[in-house]
């Protein structure tokens, strides 16, 4: 028994406006590829979605290195200044009373940023290879990446809060390090990479993926 390929909006020459949701046949009746209701540009797939996502993901990976090697915070006292990287902070927090906080910092600052990049690379590679397996799981993974992105600035917020709170000059004060700037860059660029990825590509059949992303 043959199974017919399910029709998609793209195969029918239709596109949904990402701003107002209006479904329009491409090209639009007025000859323009813009939504007749809100003026948003219409395209069946986000232009250069894969290329942009790869470029941003690689940029985030490059930023991830100094984010973990450079100090994120410097504590100044009359006895001198002590700078800590993310991992040094985790090690110092690892004690019988603070080990849960150490785990939270390690997961939020080291594991999740790297895990997001690995997951995005997996989505990009499977789309480029034309995989038709586990589409539902890959869409859920994409949604998870979008959800986590909203909370990835937690470490930056904590760093900012501590710096603002501990300003007891000349006894003790805290200054942000260069690492926190790179860490914020990792978070922002990764969010841009995830937003550049078009999840509709997951459902495209291999022969459709060879077409341009208009």
Tab-separated table of C-alpha atoms in Angstrom:
chain	number	residue	atom	x	y	z
A	1	UNK	CA	0.000	0.000	0.000
A	2	UNK	CA	1.484	3.317	-1.051
A	3	UNK	CA	1.545	6.225	1.348
A	4	UNK	CA	1.028	9.662	-0.144
A	5	UNK	CA	3.316	12.433	1.025
A	6	UNK	CA	1.422	14.853	3.281
A	7	UNK	CA	0.863	18.224	1.697
A	8	UNK	CA	2.612	21.144	3.322
A	9	UNK	CA	1.946	24.850	2.962
A	10	UNK	CA	5.218	25.117	1.070
A	11	UNK	CA	4.245	22.393	-1.416
A	12	UNK	CA	0.934	24.203	-2.022
A	13	UNK	CA	2.660	27.537	-2.589
A	14	UNK	CA	1.391	29.019	0.667
A	15	UNK	CA	3.166	30.786	3.471
A	16	UNK	CA	2.036	31.939	6.873
A	17	UNK	CA	2.992	35.436	7.993
A	18	UNK	CA	5.212	35.154	11.086
A	19	UNK	CA	3.924	38.508	12.383
A	20	UNK	CA	0.131	38.319	12.019
A	21	UNK	CA	-0.435	34.663	11.055
A	22	UNK	CA	-2.221	35.393	7.779
A	23	UNK	CA	-1.803	32.573	5.256
A	24	UNK	CA	-0.920	33.926	1.814
A	25	UNK	CA	-0.252	32.291	-1.517
A	26	UNK	CA	3.248	33.034	-2.851
A	27	UNK	CA	3.783	35.294	-4.648
A	28	UNK	CA	1.108	37.494	-3.146
A	29	UNK	CA	-1.701	38.777	-5.334
A	30	UNK	CA	-0.087	42.189	-5.658
A	31	UNK	CA	3.146	40.628	-6.896
A	32	UNK	CA	5.019	41.465	-3.670
A	33	UNK	CA	6.385	38.916	-1.226
A	34	UNK	CA	5.076	40.887	1.715
A	35	UNK	CA	2.043	40.235	3.849
A	36	UNK	CA	-0.907	42.247	2.480
A	37	UNK	CA	-2.228	42.714	6.026
A	38	UNK	CA	0.807	43.789	8.092
A	39	UNK	CA	3.586	44.255	5.530
A	40	UNK	CA	5.892	41.600	7.016
A	41	UNK	CA	8.129	39.885	4.487
A	42	UNK	CA	6.822	36.459	3.517
A	43	UNK	CA	8.910	33.360	2.975
A	44	UNK	CA	8.133	29.694	3.179
A	45	UNK	CA	11.404	29.143	5.074
A	46	UNK	CA	13.596	31.682	6.852
A	47	UNK	CA	16.294	32.826	4.392
A	48	UNK	CA	19.721	31.205	4.947
A	49	UNK	CA	18.441	29.702	8.172
A	50	UNK	CA	21.021	26.918	8.343
A	51	UNK	CA	23.967	29.123	7.366
A	52	UNK	CA	23.065	31.824	9.895
A	53	UNK	CA	22.495	29.317	12.677
A	54	UNK	CA	25.856	27.636	12.014
A	55	UNK	CA	27.702	30.980	11.924
A	56	UNK	CA	26.145	32.125	15.195
A	57	UNK	CA	26.639	28.752	16.890
A	58	UNK	CA	30.339	28.724	15.980
A	59	UNK	CA	30.667	32.306	17.236
A	60	UNK	CA	29.060	31.283	20.524
A	61	UNK	CA	31.457	28.341	20.808
A	62	UNK	CA	34.444	30.667	20.308
A	63	UNK	CA	33.106	33.039	22.985
A	64	UNK	CA	32.557	30.086	25.326
A	65	UNK	CA	36.334	29.585	25.684
A	66	UNK	CA	37.257	33.012	27.174
A	67	UNK	CA	33.993	32.967	29.145
A	68	UNK	CA	35.376	30.011	31.088
A	69	UNK	CA	39.054	30.966	31.128
A	70	UNK	CA	38.782	34.634	32.140
A	71	UNK	CA	37.723	35.816	35.631
A	72	UNK	CA	34.056	36.624	36.025
A	73	UNK	CA	34.485	38.382	39.338
A	74	UNK	CA	37.267	40.075	41.348
A	75	UNK	CA	36.978	40.466	45.109
A	76	UNK	CA	39.038	43.307	46.573
A	77	UNK	CA	40.032	43.546	50.261
A	78	UNK	CA	42.815	45.383	52.120
A	79	UNK	CA	44.795	42.144	51.846
A	80	UNK	CA	44.651	42.128	48.070
A	81	UNK	CA	42.483	41.164	45.105
A	82	UNK	CA	41.294	37.673	44.227
A	83	UNK	CA	39.870	36.880	40.785
A	84	UNK	CA	37.776	33.806	40.109
A	85	UNK	CA	36.714	32.071	36.928
A	86	UNK	CA	33.449	30.163	36.772
A	87	UNK	CA	35.103	26.838	37.612
A	88	UNK	CA	37.130	28.385	40.454
A	89	UNK	CA	33.865	29.694	41.876
A	90	UNK	CA	32.348	26.229	41.648
A	91	UNK	CA	35.343	24.710	43.445
A	92	UNK	CA	35.205	27.309	46.228
A	93	UNK	CA	31.482	26.743	46.702
A	94	UNK	CA	31.955	22.981	46.970
A	95	UNK	CA	31.677	22.455	50.719
A	96	UNK	CA	29.383	20.443	53.021
A	97	UNK	CA	27.000	23.404	53.297
A	98	UNK	CA	27.201	25.015	49.832
A	99	UNK	CA	27.525	22.053	47.465
A	100	UNK	CA	23.928	22.442	46.140
A	101	UNK	CA	24.760	26.017	45.076
A	102	UNK	CA	27.980	24.771	43.471
A	103	UNK	CA	25.964	22.292	41.399
A	104	UNK	CA	23.505	25.010	40.335
A	105	UNK	CA	26.331	27.304	39.210
A	106	UNK	CA	28.091	24.463	37.371
A	107	UNK	CA	24.942	23.377	35.556
A	108	UNK	CA	23.787	26.922	34.709
A	109	UNK	CA	27.188	28.279	33.697
A	110	UNK	CA	29.019	25.345	32.148
A	111	UNK	CA	26.712	22.458	31.264
A	112	UNK	CA	23.668	24.273	29.847
A	113	UNK	CA	25.506	26.693	27.492
A	114	UNK	CA	27.572	23.841	26.052
A	115	UNK	CA	24.563	21.514	25.931
A	116	UNK	CA	22.567	24.101	23.980
A	117	UNK	CA	25.301	24.377	21.362
A	118	UNK	CA	25.556	20.583	21.038
A	119	UNK	CA	21.773	20.257	20.705
A	120	UNK	CA	21.622	23.004	18.065
A	121	UNK	CA	24.466	21.363	16.125
A	122	UNK	CA	22.525	18.089	16.246
A	123	UNK	CA	19.422	19.777	14.800
A	124	UNK	CA	21.432	21.452	12.043
A	125	UNK	CA	23.302	18.284	11.100
A	126	UNK	CA	20.173	16.130	10.976
A	127	UNK	CA	18.389	18.715	8.812
A	128	UNK	CA	21.345	18.959	6.442
A	129	UNK	CA	21.552	15.173	6.189
A	130	UNK	CA	17.851	15.022	5.353
A	131	UNK	CA	16.969	12.847	8.331
A	132	UNK	CA	13.289	11.950	8.637
A	133	UNK	CA	13.709	10.106	11.937
A	134	UNK	CA	12.462	11.319	15.317
A	135	UNK	CA	10.926	14.527	13.971
A	136	UNK	CA	8.692	14.878	17.001
A	137	UNK	CA	11.612	14.561	19.421
A	138	UNK	CA	13.654	17.073	17.442
A	139	UNK	CA	10.830	19.613	17.536
A	140	UNK	CA	10.552	19.137	21.310
A	141	UNK	CA	14.311	19.626	21.571
A	142	UNK	CA	14.004	22.886	19.624
A	143	UNK	CA	11.220	24.088	21.924
A	144	UNK	CA	13.373	23.198	24.938
A	145	UNK	CA	16.240	25.269	23.502
A	146	UNK	CA	13.892	28.224	23.046
A	147	UNK	CA	12.599	27.871	26.610
A	148	UNK	CA	16.037	27.575	28.231
A	149	UNK	CA	17.263	30.626	26.346
A	150	UNK	CA	14.980	32.868	28.393
A	151	UNK	CA	16.681	31.815	31.629
A	152	UNK	CA	20.291	31.578	30.506
A	153	UNK	CA	21.165	35.043	31.793
A	154	UNK	CA	20.752	33.861	35.381
A	155	UNK	CA	24.510	33.725	35.950
A	156	UNK	CA	24.972	37.249	34.588
A	157	UNK	CA	22.169	38.538	36.803
A	158	UNK	CA	23.734	36.900	39.877
A	159	UNK	CA	27.110	38.405	39.039
A	160	UNK	CA	25.560	41.855	38.575
A	161	UNK	CA	23.607	41.532	41.816
A	162	UNK	CA	26.694	40.550	43.833
A	163	UNK	CA	28.758	43.390	42.338
A	164	UNK	CA	26.038	45.917	43.171
A	165	UNK	CA	25.492	44.501	46.668
A	166	UNK	CA	29.092	44.212	47.876
A	167	UNK	CA	30.485	47.729	47.678
A	168	UNK	CA	31.935	48.237	51.174
A	169	UNK	CA	34.923	50.335	50.210
A	170	UNK	CA	37.615	50.344	51.458
A	171	UNK	CA	36.955	47.136	53.411
A	172	UNK	CA	35.616	44.958	50.612
A	173	UNK	CA	34.203	45.432	47.151
A	174	UNK	CA	33.548	43.268	44.121
A	175	UNK	CA	34.163	44.088	40.468
A	176	UNK	CA	32.956	42.204	37.387
A	177	UNK	CA	35.576	40.422	35.308
A	178	UNK	CA	35.986	40.191	31.551
A	179	UNK	CA	34.682	36.622	31.618
A	180	UNK	CA	31.142	37.718	32.418
A	181	UNK	CA	31.058	39.848	29.248
A	182	UNK	CA	32.034	36.846	27.134
A	183	UNK	CA	29.526	34.701	29.006
A	184	UNK	CA	26.752	37.190	28.233
A	185	UNK	CA	27.931	37.084	24.624
A	186	UNK	CA	27.615	33.290	24.590
A	187	UNK	CA	24.047	33.502	25.885
A	188	UNK	CA	22.930	36.231	23.470
A	189	UNK	CA	24.577	34.729	20.379
A	190	UNK	CA	23.212	31.266	21.195
A	191	UNK	CA	19.700	32.701	21.503
A	192	UNK	CA	20.135	34.385	18.111
A	193	UNK	CA	21.349	31.093	16.633
A	194	UNK	CA	18.307	29.224	17.958
A	195	UNK	CA	15.962	31.951	16.704
A	196	UNK	CA	17.607	31.836	13.261
A	197	UNK	CA	16.906	28.122	12.955
A	198	UNK	CA	13.667	27.407	11.103
A	199	UNK	CA	12.028	24.372	12.795
A	200	UNK	CA	9.893	23.771	9.691
A	201	UNK	CA	13.059	22.429	8.045
A	202	UNK	CA	12.790	19.407	10.346
A	203	UNK	CA	9.647	18.316	8.532
A	204	UNK	CA	10.922	18.938	5.025
A	205	UNK	CA	11.511	15.805	3.046
A	206	UNK	CA	15.062	15.318	1.719
A	207	UNK	CA	14.197	16.206	-1.865
A	208	UNK	CA	12.557	19.426	-0.655
A	209	UNK	CA	15.606	20.506	1.334
A	210	UNK	CA	17.661	20.763	-1.803
A	211	UNK	CA	15.492	23.664	-2.921
A	212	UNK	CA	16.403	27.202	-1.958
A	213	UNK	CA	15.057	28.621	1.250
A	214	UNK	CA	12.907	31.397	-0.119
